[in-house]
Amino acid sequence: MITSRDVARLAGVSQPTVSRALRDDPKVSEATKQRVREAALALGYAPNAIGRALSVGRSTRVGLVVTDLENQFYAHVIAPMHHELERLGYELVLITESSESAPVAEHVTAHGLCGVVLATTTVESIVPVRLRDRGVPFVYFNRTSQSVQADSVTVDPENGVRELLRDAIGKGHRRIGAIFGPRNTSTGEQRENTVRAVLDEHGLALAHRDVRHGPFDFRTGDEGLRELLDRADPPTLVLCGNDVVALGALNAAAELGVGVPDDVSIAGFDDLPTSRWALIRLSTVAYDLDEMSREAARLIVARVEQPDAPQAQPVYPTRYVARATIAAPRA
Amino acid sequence: MITSRDVARLAGVSQPTVSRALRDDPKVSEATKQRVREAALALGYAPNAIGRALSVGRSTRVGLVVTDLENQFYAHVIAPMHHELERLGYELVLITESSESAPVAEHVTAHGLCGVVLATTTVESIVPVRLRDRGVPFVYFNRTSQSVQADSVTVDPENGVRELLRDAIGKGHRRIGAIFGPRNTSTGEQRENTVRAVLDEHGLALAHRDVRHGPFDFRTGDEGLRELLDRADPPTLVLCGNDVVALGALNAAAELGVGVPDDVSIAGFDDLPTSRWALIRLSTVAYDLDEMSREAARLIVARVEQPDAPQAQPVYPTRYVARATIAAPRA
């Protein structure tokens, strides 16, 4: 059996350097990594995650629960989370659930995961309770649930929404509509409450007929905008629950021949790379999704390795990014 | 220890039905699945993939090797492949490699994968050789390599490219440029060869100065189009190696204030969902990427379960989808 000691000897480095090099630790130089890899290959050595897991009594596999893998929001979560977990010597396992019921907790047990990042929790979800009951560590990502307290990474929408509405109201918008996310998610609820509170400070309110709710997806924006515009007196600005919803709304406007921002202004939330495209230029609320995804990876690993450490609940600030989809309404 | 027999008894179904229901087999009715899940939950039963793997002497974990998880092409591969593998009782593990060298093969051994789908192979890659030498089953996805024969799912560009060029040349395009994929991938090479062969049939050829090459990403299209247009006599049509490259080109045109298709026509390859957006309407070459991704999942599972079965190399046909980015060139 070839061990890391053999690799270290052949590569002329210390044994811990072998582990670090094979984990692609940035502290190890590229030249050393290359030498270690060549030595490992020459000897047929491979660091064995299963063996390592068994030696400490647990797996190194972290589940990420998402709703829809084709939703582009998740691509920008999965990529940095995957890289950060890999850097820490852990693996990312994707779990999708159309309806978030019992199967998530079953999946975790069935596949021997050491921890879970929950990116789809609804406020009434039983998943956190099941995970707690089974002793599976988890971190809430961009969501929380009242049922169980746990580590979380979330976003504070207030500053971004406040800046956005100051700009839009300053430009003259008074009839404002919204296509919010699901009411049964903390993210949907919090963004909606923030919008309503800030509008209230400006002496404005959303008319009931100018509000729609739906999943955070393209179709919600597409259908929502069509409904809001299908009236004699539509809102002049439509706030969307997130960028993917806003992209659906922008495309609906393009299909209807409705100019953005000439005929209607549209705002998003998330600042996804697509929103920065010259063809899109979505005015939106931004925060550091990449760093937030990496932080979730670090938190779940920390929780797995130190079950009794105090809980961490970092909250990421937001800011408004003015681009091309909000302008003064028609006189 | 709770077994599937206990669950079957409580749910009032047969033991095989329990397995099928928990695997979400479409042959089991939703009502039965619900009953089985409730019984499994009530008893605290979870099907154990690790146990199952140990009982047959192997894991149920399939690796998918991709270049860049943020590239939207992969989202439309990962989602159907993940679902198909799950349906078959297997799991998808993502592996990213900036440079495709030895680490992929190490990763496979380290993480105890039963098989691998290679979606990033370059023609000179040593990965297939390493996998073969280690006895790890693999399937080429949208790529092949001459070094080792194996199962593959690929696309035949010919029909789609032929239809596209017939349309474009019929509209009057004679100066045609291209931003091709990497020359060291079978996909890049084959698409380029097909374009050149079909142009040849029309008595046309690509001028050397009208051709660029690069990775199949947004930046390649963005930079490529700027270079091609930065001349007194640019091509009137730019063929892109894939849709993501074409999206980069479309955005570069928007930033430059160059009208598409008024000033330059642009074509893609893949027909991603984004290409169908009203704001994009990319003329492109389509094939069934969703089915192809599911087929790759089925092939790797079949190979893992029947190592000696004959090789399968299904090839997916292409067709031209005319949208809004190809029009007659300016007189």
XYZ file of C-alpha atoms in Angstrom:
662
model
C 0.000 0.000 0.000
C 1.448 3.333 -1.116
C 1.109 6.035 1.543
C 1.589 9.792 1.556
C 4.939 9.124 3.266
C 6.179 7.404 0.086
C 4.989 10.316 -2.032
C 6.651 12.806 0.321
C 9.950 10.929 0.057
C 9.873 10.788 -3.754
C 8.825 14.433 -4.117
C 11.319 15.566 -1.491
C 8.709 17.354 0.635
C 7.143 16.800 4.051
C 4.139 14.543 4.532
C 1.736 17.405 5.423
C 2.852 19.192 2.254
C 1.713 16.186 0.231
C -1.808 16.452 1.688
C -1.899 20.183 1.174
C -0.594 19.954 -2.387
C -3.152 17.310 -3.348
C -5.913 19.431 -1.769
C -4.717 22.320 -3.974
C -4.030 24.473 -0.925
C -3.073 27.984 -2.159
C -0.246 28.080 0.382
C 1.661 25.467 -1.626
C 3.526 26.723 -4.700
C 2.504 25.512 -8.150
C 5.940 23.985 -8.680
C 5.656 21.927 -5.493
C 2.118 20.863 -6.329
C 3.272 19.710 -9.735
C 6.156 17.726 -8.184
C 3.838 16.108 -5.634
C 1.278 15.202 -8.288
C 3.914 13.638 -10.478
C 5.275 11.637 -7.557
C 1.756 10.547 -6.569
C 1.017 9.499 -10.126
C 4.307 7.676 -10.558
C 3.578 5.680 -7.394
C -0.118 5.193 -8.142
C -0.990 6.989 -4.908
C -4.369 8.642 -4.394
C -5.518 10.361 -1.210
C -8.481 8.339 -0.074
C -11.416 10.450 1.101
C -13.330 7.393 2.217
C -10.373 6.147 4.211
C -9.931 9.588 5.726
C -13.626 9.722 6.561
C -13.563 6.310 8.167
C -10.505 7.256 10.217
C -12.399 10.154 11.789
C -15.707 8.312 11.806
C -17.635 10.357 9.264
C -17.928 11.093 5.555
C -16.637 14.289 3.916
C -19.738 14.749 1.795
C -21.902 17.828 2.121
C -25.350 17.954 0.523
C -26.726 21.120 -1.082
C -30.507 21.114 -1.368
C -31.803 23.166 -4.306
C -35.135 23.381 -6.094
C -34.156 23.484 -9.741
C -30.686 22.859 -11.134
C -31.523 24.682 -14.357
C -32.273 27.921 -12.481
C -29.208 30.073 -13.182
C -29.174 31.446 -9.627
C -27.959 28.057 -8.395
C -25.077 27.856 -10.888
C -23.594 30.896 -9.165
C -24.022 29.240 -5.767
C -22.876 25.741 -6.728
C -19.610 26.805 -8.401
C -18.062 28.767 -5.474
C -19.478 26.367 -2.871
C -18.048 23.389 -4.753
C -14.615 25.008 -4.974
C -14.546 26.042 -1.332
C -15.633 22.601 -0.132
C -13.012 20.971 -2.337
C -10.364 23.298 -0.913
C -11.392 22.196 2.584
C -11.187 18.514 1.636
C -14.952 18.023 1.350
C -17.254 17.179 -1.537
C -20.510 18.720 -2.717
C -23.477 16.439 -3.374
C -26.504 17.975 -5.095
C -29.956 17.174 -3.815
C -33.026 18.408 -5.664
C -36.511 18.249 -4.280
C -39.550 19.362 -6.163
C -41.528 19.345 -2.950
C -39.473 19.776 0.138
C -40.903 17.084 2.352
C -39.467 14.076 4.080
C -37.217 12.702 1.284
C -34.457 15.271 1.920
C -33.821 13.913 5.393
C -34.030 10.355 4.045
C -31.562 11.211 1.309
C -29.067 12.519 3.842
C -29.166 9.311 5.841
C -29.225 7.109 2.763
C -26.180 8.716 1.196
C -24.154 9.120 4.353
C -23.749 12.899 4.200
C -21.856 14.621 7.006
C -23.862 17.840 6.688
C -26.314 19.786 4.575
C -26.695 23.308 3.180
C -30.392 24.124 2.839
C -31.020 26.578 0.009
C -34.736 25.915 -0.420
C -36.268 25.885 3.029
C -39.811 27.129 3.319
C -40.742 28.689 6.655
C -43.017 25.770 7.528
C -40.595 23.083 6.307
C -40.164 20.009 8.489
C -36.732 19.301 6.989
C -34.774 21.272 9.638
C -36.642 19.410 12.386
C -35.911 16.043 10.781
C -32.238 16.916 10.336
C -31.958 18.060 13.952
C -33.724 14.909 15.171
C -31.269 12.758 13.208
C -28.315 14.803 14.445
C -27.314 15.953 10.960
C -25.535 19.355 10.994
C -26.959 21.900 8.563
C -26.648 25.534 7.494
C -29.440 27.706 6.126
C -28.445 29.371 2.856
C -30.281 32.568 1.888
C -33.224 31.233 3.912
C -34.098 30.602 7.493
C -36.852 28.797 9.297
C -38.264 29.512 12.716
C -38.593 25.814 13.512
C -34.927 25.173 14.326
C -32.115 27.607 15.093
C -28.954 26.902 13.119
C -26.005 28.522 11.372
C -27.140 30.642 8.441
C -25.895 32.951 5.720
C -28.499 35.491 4.698
C -28.885 38.847 3.015
C -30.226 42.078 4.508
C -32.271 43.609 1.687
C -32.824 46.941 3.416
C -30.037 49.160 2.156
C -30.343 48.037 -1.464
C -34.133 48.350 -1.520
C -33.952 51.749 0.166
C -31.456 53.093 -2.412
C -33.421 51.609 -5.303
C -36.729 53.112 -4.199
C -35.134 56.477 -3.447
C -33.882 56.548 -7.055
C -37.173 55.336 -8.574
C -39.403 57.612 -6.486
C -37.022 60.500 -7.158
C -37.529 59.852 -10.876
C -41.280 60.197 -10.363
C -42.671 56.675 -9.901
C -45.818 56.547 -7.741
C -47.768 53.544 -9.093
C -45.422 50.731 -8.181
C -46.164 47.053 -8.696
C -44.314 43.932 -7.575
C -43.802 40.302 -8.502
C -42.629 38.877 -5.197
C -41.213 35.457 -4.367
C -43.152 32.820 -2.433
C -44.722 34.046 0.799
C -43.694 30.850 2.560
C -39.956 31.520 2.251
C -38.100 33.831 4.587
C -36.408 35.464 1.589
C -39.676 36.163 -0.194
C -41.314 37.425 2.964
C -38.395 39.601 4.052
C -37.953 41.272 0.667
C -41.692 41.950 0.472
C -41.835 43.367 3.998
C -38.837 45.579 3.312
C -40.355 46.970 0.101
C -43.642 47.699 1.877
C -41.907 49.342 4.852
C -39.710 51.583 2.694
C -42.628 52.584 0.464
C -44.567 53.432 3.603
C -41.812 55.843 4.649
C -42.349 57.589 1.310
C -46.099 57.723 1.911
C -46.700 55.115 -0.793
C -48.296 51.669 -0.812
C -48.644 48.779 -3.235
C -52.182 48.419 -4.570
C -53.423 44.866 -4.068
C -54.074 44.485 -7.813
C -50.453 45.465 -8.602
C -48.924 42.566 -6.647
C -48.213 39.007 -7.748
C -46.415 36.142 -5.973
C -44.725 33.022 -7.323
C -41.648 30.796 -7.271
C -38.330 32.571 -7.861
C -38.250 31.572 -11.535
C -38.407 32.899 -15.099
C -42.034 31.917 -15.616
C -43.202 33.844 -12.548
C -41.751 37.032 -14.057
C -43.018 36.270 -17.548
C -46.599 35.602 -16.468
C -46.579 38.200 -13.691
C -45.633 41.057 -15.998
C -48.230 40.051 -18.583
C -50.928 40.140 -15.905
C -49.802 43.467 -14.449
C -49.633 45.103 -17.897
C -52.947 43.662 -19.102
C -54.915 46.617 -17.738
C -55.732 50.178 -18.670
C -53.670 51.619 -15.791
C -50.617 49.435 -15.176
C -47.891 50.298 -12.640
C -44.982 52.354 -14.042
C -42.369 50.343 -12.115
C -42.399 46.599 -11.376
C -40.130 45.335 -8.585
C -39.184 41.685 -9.036
C -38.438 39.181 -6.255
C -35.110 38.306 -7.841
C -33.132 38.669 -11.073
C -34.414 35.463 -12.641
C -37.987 36.717 -12.146
C -36.912 40.088 -13.613
C -35.396 38.328 -16.647
C -38.765 36.652 -17.218
C -40.461 40.055 -16.941
C -37.981 41.695 -19.355
C -38.590 38.985 -21.917
C -42.354 39.234 -21.541
C -42.045 42.995 -22.187
C -39.924 42.302 -25.303
C -42.511 39.832 -26.600
C -45.342 42.265 -25.936
C -43.456 45.076 -27.686
C -43.474 47.076 -24.438
C -40.357 49.228 -24.075
C -38.200 48.964 -20.931
C -37.684 51.523 -19.423
C -39.692 53.716 -21.844
C -43.079 52.122 -21.149
C -42.368 50.321 -17.883
C -39.415 50.204 -15.482
C -38.262 46.865 -14.042
C -35.992 46.057 -11.091
C -34.374 42.812 -9.936
C -32.560 41.458 -6.886
C -29.298 39.391 -6.849
C -27.157 41.017 -9.572
C -26.445 37.781 -11.454
C -23.799 37.914 -14.214
C -26.540 37.816 -16.878
C -28.003 41.032 -15.436
C -24.756 42.808 -16.326
C -24.928 41.838 -20.013
C -25.103 44.744 -22.434
C -28.320 43.190 -23.804
C -29.935 43.157 -20.348
C -28.490 45.941 -18.131
C -30.904 45.187 -15.299
C -31.146 47.703 -12.468
C -30.989 45.537 -9.374
C -29.942 45.009 -5.760
C -26.484 43.472 -5.358
C -24.662 41.553 -2.629
C -21.670 39.223 -2.581
C -23.293 35.927 -3.613
C -19.933 34.358 -4.398
C -18.492 35.079 -0.952
C -21.762 34.118 0.712
C -21.648 30.718 -1.021
C -18.058 30.179 0.111
C -18.983 31.214 3.650
C -21.801 28.660 3.725
C -19.235 26.007 2.767
C -16.914 27.113 5.580
C -19.759 27.179 8.117
C -21.009 23.680 7.385
C -17.469 22.304 7.567
C -16.857 24.146 10.842
C -20.140 22.786 12.246
C -19.290 19.218 11.170
C -15.844 19.456 12.744
C -16.910 21.352 15.887
C -20.510 20.445 16.680
C -20.526 22.483 19.909
C -19.138 25.784 18.576
C -21.419 28.814 18.929
C -23.779 29.435 16.022
C -22.764 31.859 13.272
C -25.340 33.910 11.383
C -23.512 36.336 9.098
C -25.781 38.730 7.209
C -24.623 40.229 3.902
C -25.357 43.874 3.129
C -26.959 44.993 -0.125
C -26.537 47.970 -2.434
C -28.415 49.320 -5.423
C -26.878 48.958 -8.888
C -28.498 51.439 -11.284
C -28.375 50.270 -14.897
C -30.777 50.711 -17.810
C -34.170 49.372 -16.694
C -35.367 52.174 -14.423
C -36.110 55.604 -15.895
C -38.638 58.359 -15.257
C -42.211 57.240 -16.044
C -44.049 58.722 -19.017
C -45.734 61.990 -18.164
C -32.995 -2.399 12.373
C -35.936 -1.347 10.216
C -35.951 -2.994 6.779
C -37.867 -2.427 3.559
C -39.943 -5.465 4.567
C -41.296 -3.516 7.551
C -42.091 -0.554 5.336
C -43.814 -2.815 2.804
C -45.966 -4.329 5.538
C -47.021 -0.942 6.954
C -47.695 0.550 3.509
C -49.498 -2.575 2.336
C -47.332 -3.018 -0.753
C -44.699 -5.509 -1.924
C -41.037 -5.142 -0.937
C -39.843 -4.353 -4.523
C -42.519 -1.633 -4.687
C -40.943 0.013 -1.649
C -37.571 0.231 -3.430
C -39.163 1.498 -6.612
C -41.304 4.059 -4.788
C -38.322 5.438 -2.849
C -36.300 5.635 -6.107
C -39.218 7.664 -7.566
C -39.730 5.116 -10.335
C -42.360 6.537 -12.751
C -44.042 3.130 -12.901
C -45.239 3.570 -9.304
C -48.302 5.788 -8.801
C -47.997 9.029 -6.845
C -50.507 7.753 -4.283
C -48.436 4.619 -3.624
C -45.200 6.621 -3.432
C -46.817 8.912 -0.886
C -48.013 5.928 1.192
C -44.570 4.301 1.080
C -42.809 7.557 2.041
C -45.149 8.048 4.974
C -44.593 4.486 6.146
C -40.806 4.865 5.750
C -40.871 8.112 7.716
C -43.106 6.724 10.451
C -40.687 3.817 10.929
C -37.531 5.913 10.527
C -36.475 3.787 7.545
C -34.078 5.086 4.915
C -32.774 3.103 1.941
C -29.042 2.951 2.408
C -27.073 3.616 -0.770
C -23.808 2.833 0.950
C -25.185 -0.457 2.215
C -26.503 -1.246 -1.230
C -23.152 -0.381 -2.782
C -21.256 -2.539 -0.305
C -23.598 -5.441 -0.951
C -22.717 -5.411 -4.651
C -19.109 -4.424 -4.036
C -19.097 -0.939 -5.529
C -20.304 2.601 -4.963
C -23.260 4.128 -6.799
C -21.483 7.422 -7.399
C -20.868 8.703 -10.918
C -18.488 11.602 -11.531
C -19.182 14.258 -14.158
C -16.057 16.132 -15.234
C -16.763 19.698 -16.377
C -14.580 22.754 -16.974
C -16.607 25.552 -15.444
C -19.711 25.161 -13.305
C -20.793 28.731 -14.025
C -20.951 28.078 -17.776
C -24.684 27.818 -18.446
C -24.203 24.986 -20.928
C -23.392 22.672 -18.022
C -26.525 23.586 -16.042
C -28.551 22.065 -18.878
C -26.418 18.913 -18.770
C -26.198 18.531 -14.989
C -29.933 18.841 -14.317
C -31.167 16.016 -16.609
C -28.125 13.825 -15.879
C -28.663 14.245 -12.135
C -32.321 13.304 -12.417
C -31.687 10.290 -14.617
C -28.923 8.982 -12.349
C -31.144 9.453 -9.311
C -33.953 7.573 -11.043
C -31.514 4.697 -11.655
C -30.415 4.673 -8.000
C -27.090 6.426 -8.637
C -25.667 9.786 -7.576
C -23.936 12.543 -9.527
C -20.630 13.927 -8.213
C -19.272 17.056 -9.885
C -15.588 17.240 -10.722
C -14.089 20.439 -12.093
C -10.626 20.666 -13.527
C -9.066 23.839 -14.818
C -6.383 21.800 -16.513
C -7.348 18.309 -17.383
C -4.348 16.343 -16.249
C -3.751 13.624 -13.731
C -5.939 14.896 -10.857
C -9.189 13.703 -12.487
C -8.061 10.093 -12.341
C -6.798 10.606 -8.771
C -10.107 12.150 -7.789
C -11.995 9.133 -9.091
C -9.933 6.737 -6.996
C -9.920 9.018 -3.967
C -13.659 9.441 -3.887
C -14.568 5.887 -4.763
C -16.554 6.630 -7.901
C -18.018 3.716 -9.842
C -17.786 5.516 -13.163
C -17.199 8.839 -14.888
C -18.805 10.952 -17.606
C -16.128 13.017 -19.364
C -17.546 16.291 -20.703
C -14.231 18.113 -21.121
C -11.836 15.724 -22.820
C -9.283 17.248 -25.139
C -8.134 15.050 -27.996
C -4.693 14.616 -26.449
C -5.961 14.095 -22.876
C -4.325 11.342 -20.836
C -7.399 11.052 -18.596
C -9.082 8.308 -20.676
C -5.836 6.310 -20.593
C -5.518 6.701 -16.825
C -9.146 5.701 -16.288
C -8.745 2.653 -18.505
C -5.532 1.674 -16.714
C -7.297 1.905 -13.366
C -10.294 -0.028 -14.688
C -12.724 2.847 -14.136
C -15.679 2.766 -16.567
C -16.328 6.030 -18.394
C -18.467 7.610 -21.104
C -17.463 10.464 -23.393
C -20.027 13.259 -23.388
C -20.143 15.573 -26.415
C -16.440 14.770 -26.907
C -14.331 11.833 -27.899
C -10.654 11.062 -27.819
C -8.707 8.794 -30.135
C -6.584 7.472 -27.278
C -9.150 5.057 -25.844
C -12.347 3.689 -27.374
C -15.331 3.924 -25.040
C -19.068 4.535 -24.921
C -19.946 8.032 -26.102
C -22.833 10.380 -26.759
C -22.044 12.935 -29.438
C -23.672 15.281 -31.916
C -23.456 15.212 -35.701
C -23.247 18.889 -36.697
C -23.672 18.307 -40.395
C -27.396 18.668 -41.038
C -27.786 21.753 -38.843
C -24.723 23.488 -40.269
C -25.815 22.645 -43.806
C -29.305 24.110 -43.286
C -27.907 27.192 -41.547
C -25.402 27.949 -44.293
C -27.970 27.316 -47.028
C -30.178 29.960 -45.384
C -27.349 32.451 -44.822
C -25.787 32.052 -48.265
C -29.251 32.219 -49.831
C -29.715 35.564 -48.066
C -26.514 36.814 -49.732
C -23.681 36.263 -47.229
C -20.310 35.686 -48.887
C -17.773 37.070 -46.375
C -18.260 34.683 -43.488
C -16.207 34.699 -40.287
C -16.083 32.276 -37.387
C -15.256 32.105 -33.684
C -14.602 28.400 -33.266
C -14.059 26.350 -30.105
C -10.683 24.931 -29.101
C -8.874 23.042 -31.845
C -7.837 20.359 -29.351
C -11.387 19.174 -28.659
C -13.227 16.806 -30.959
C -16.291 19.040 -30.769
C -14.365 22.166 -31.772
C -12.544 20.346 -34.531
C -15.604 18.605 -35.926
C -17.746 21.736 -36.030
C -14.945 23.660 -37.741
C -14.339 20.901 -40.295
C -18.053 20.690 -41.041
C -18.356 24.441 -41.586
C -15.332 24.449 -43.897
C -16.593 21.438 -45.877
C -20.078 22.854 -46.372
C -18.719 26.274 -47.372
C -16.479 24.510 -49.853
C -19.529 22.922 -51.485
C -20.862 26.450 -51.986
C -17.551 27.556 -53.512
C -16.764 29.649 -50.419
C -13.927 29.631 -47.887
C -13.152 31.326 -44.566
C -10.424 33.942 -44.862
C -7.691 33.294 -42.324
C -8.130 36.781 -40.832
C -11.872 36.129 -40.267
C -11.305 33.144 -37.955
C -10.736 33.053 -34.199
C -10.449 30.131 -31.765
C -10.964 29.943 -28.013
C -12.604 28.120 -25.118
C -16.364 27.584 -25.423
C -17.149 30.573 -23.187
C -18.691 34.045 -23.113
C -15.369 35.852 -23.191
C -14.233 34.050 -26.365
C -17.294 35.430 -28.165
C -16.989 38.876 -26.631
C -13.322 39.322 -27.562
C -13.594 37.430 -30.832
C -16.346 39.635 -32.217
C -14.538 42.827 -31.217
C -11.447 41.631 -33.097
C -13.387 40.576 -36.196
C -15.298 43.862 -36.336
C -12.247 46.033 -35.698
C -11.414 46.322 -39.391
C -12.575 48.226 -42.439
C -14.047 45.120 -44.100
C -15.482 42.807 -41.442
C -17.378 39.587 -42.273
C -21.160 39.982 -42.660
C -21.915 36.758 -40.763
C -20.040 35.341 -37.750
C -20.547 31.659 -36.948
C -19.908 30.880 -33.260
C -18.608 27.584 -31.831
C -21.540 27.385 -29.445
C -24.382 29.452 -27.999
C -22.405 30.710 -25.004
C -19.767 32.073 -27.399
C -22.582 33.605 -29.500
C -24.054 35.259 -26.373
C -20.669 36.853 -25.754
C -20.603 38.045 -29.372
C -24.154 39.445 -29.180
C -23.269 41.398 -26.059
C -20.079 42.745 -27.599
C -22.139 43.953 -30.561
C -24.621 45.633 -28.178
C -21.780 47.367 -26.351
C -20.227 48.510 -29.622
C -23.561 49.818 -30.875
C -23.393 47.380 -33.785
C -26.849 46.168 -34.820
C -27.599 42.436 -35.060
C -28.655 41.418 -37.690
C -28.662 44.858 -39.379
C -24.880 45.368 -39.283
C -23.682 41.826 -38.678
C -25.392 38.415 -38.506
C -24.484 35.963 -35.734
C -25.141 32.219 -35.373
C -24.751 29.848 -32.430
C -24.764 26.108 -31.789
C -26.629 24.241 -28.959
C -29.986 26.055 -28.733
C -29.803 26.733 -24.992
C -32.954 28.045 -23.279
C -31.430 31.554 -23.090
C -31.101 31.581 -26.888
C -34.894 31.329 -27.129
C -35.499 34.456 -24.993
C -37.358 37.261 -26.751
C -34.395 39.520 -25.897
C -31.916 37.161 -27.608
C -33.651 35.177 -30.384
C -30.403 33.569 -31.500
C -30.382 31.700 -34.815
C -28.630 28.460 -33.969
C -28.156 24.739 -34.483
C -30.309 22.571 -32.205
C -30.170 19.002 -30.927
C -31.686 17.185 -27.979
C -29.219 18.102 -25.210
C -31.639 17.028 -22.494
C -32.112 13.527 -23.921
C -28.390 13.268 -24.689
C -27.579 14.030 -21.040
C -30.041 11.387 -19.854
C -28.604 8.889 -22.335
C -25.083 9.490 -20.985
C -26.421 8.683 -17.508
C -27.995 5.466 -18.770
C -24.822 4.457 -20.635
C -22.492 4.907 -17.679
C -24.849 2.932 -15.427
C -25.140 0.169 -18.034
C -21.342 0.066 -18.358
C -20.864 -0.105 -14.573
C -23.405 -2.898 -14.272
C -22.331 -4.819 -17.407
C -18.647 -4.179 -18.023
C -18.536 -6.578 -20.979
C -21.523 -5.321 -22.961
C -20.773 -4.021 -26.468
C -19.934 -0.317 -26.709
C -22.676 2.176 -27.533
C -21.970 5.359 -29.465
C -25.262 7.096 -30.200
C -24.949 10.231 -32.351
C -27.596 12.950 -32.106
C -28.779 14.703 -35.270
C -28.923 18.498 -35.565
C -31.284 20.954 -37.212
C -31.200 24.675 -37.923
C -33.425 26.980 -35.871
C -33.865 30.307 -37.683
C -34.583 33.184 -35.317
C -33.659 36.860 -35.433
C -29.853 37.065 -35.685
C -29.349 36.167 -39.365
C -30.648 38.491 -42.079
C -29.471 39.600 -45.519
C -26.218 41.599 -45.366
C -26.224 45.301 -46.167
C -25.915 45.969 -49.897
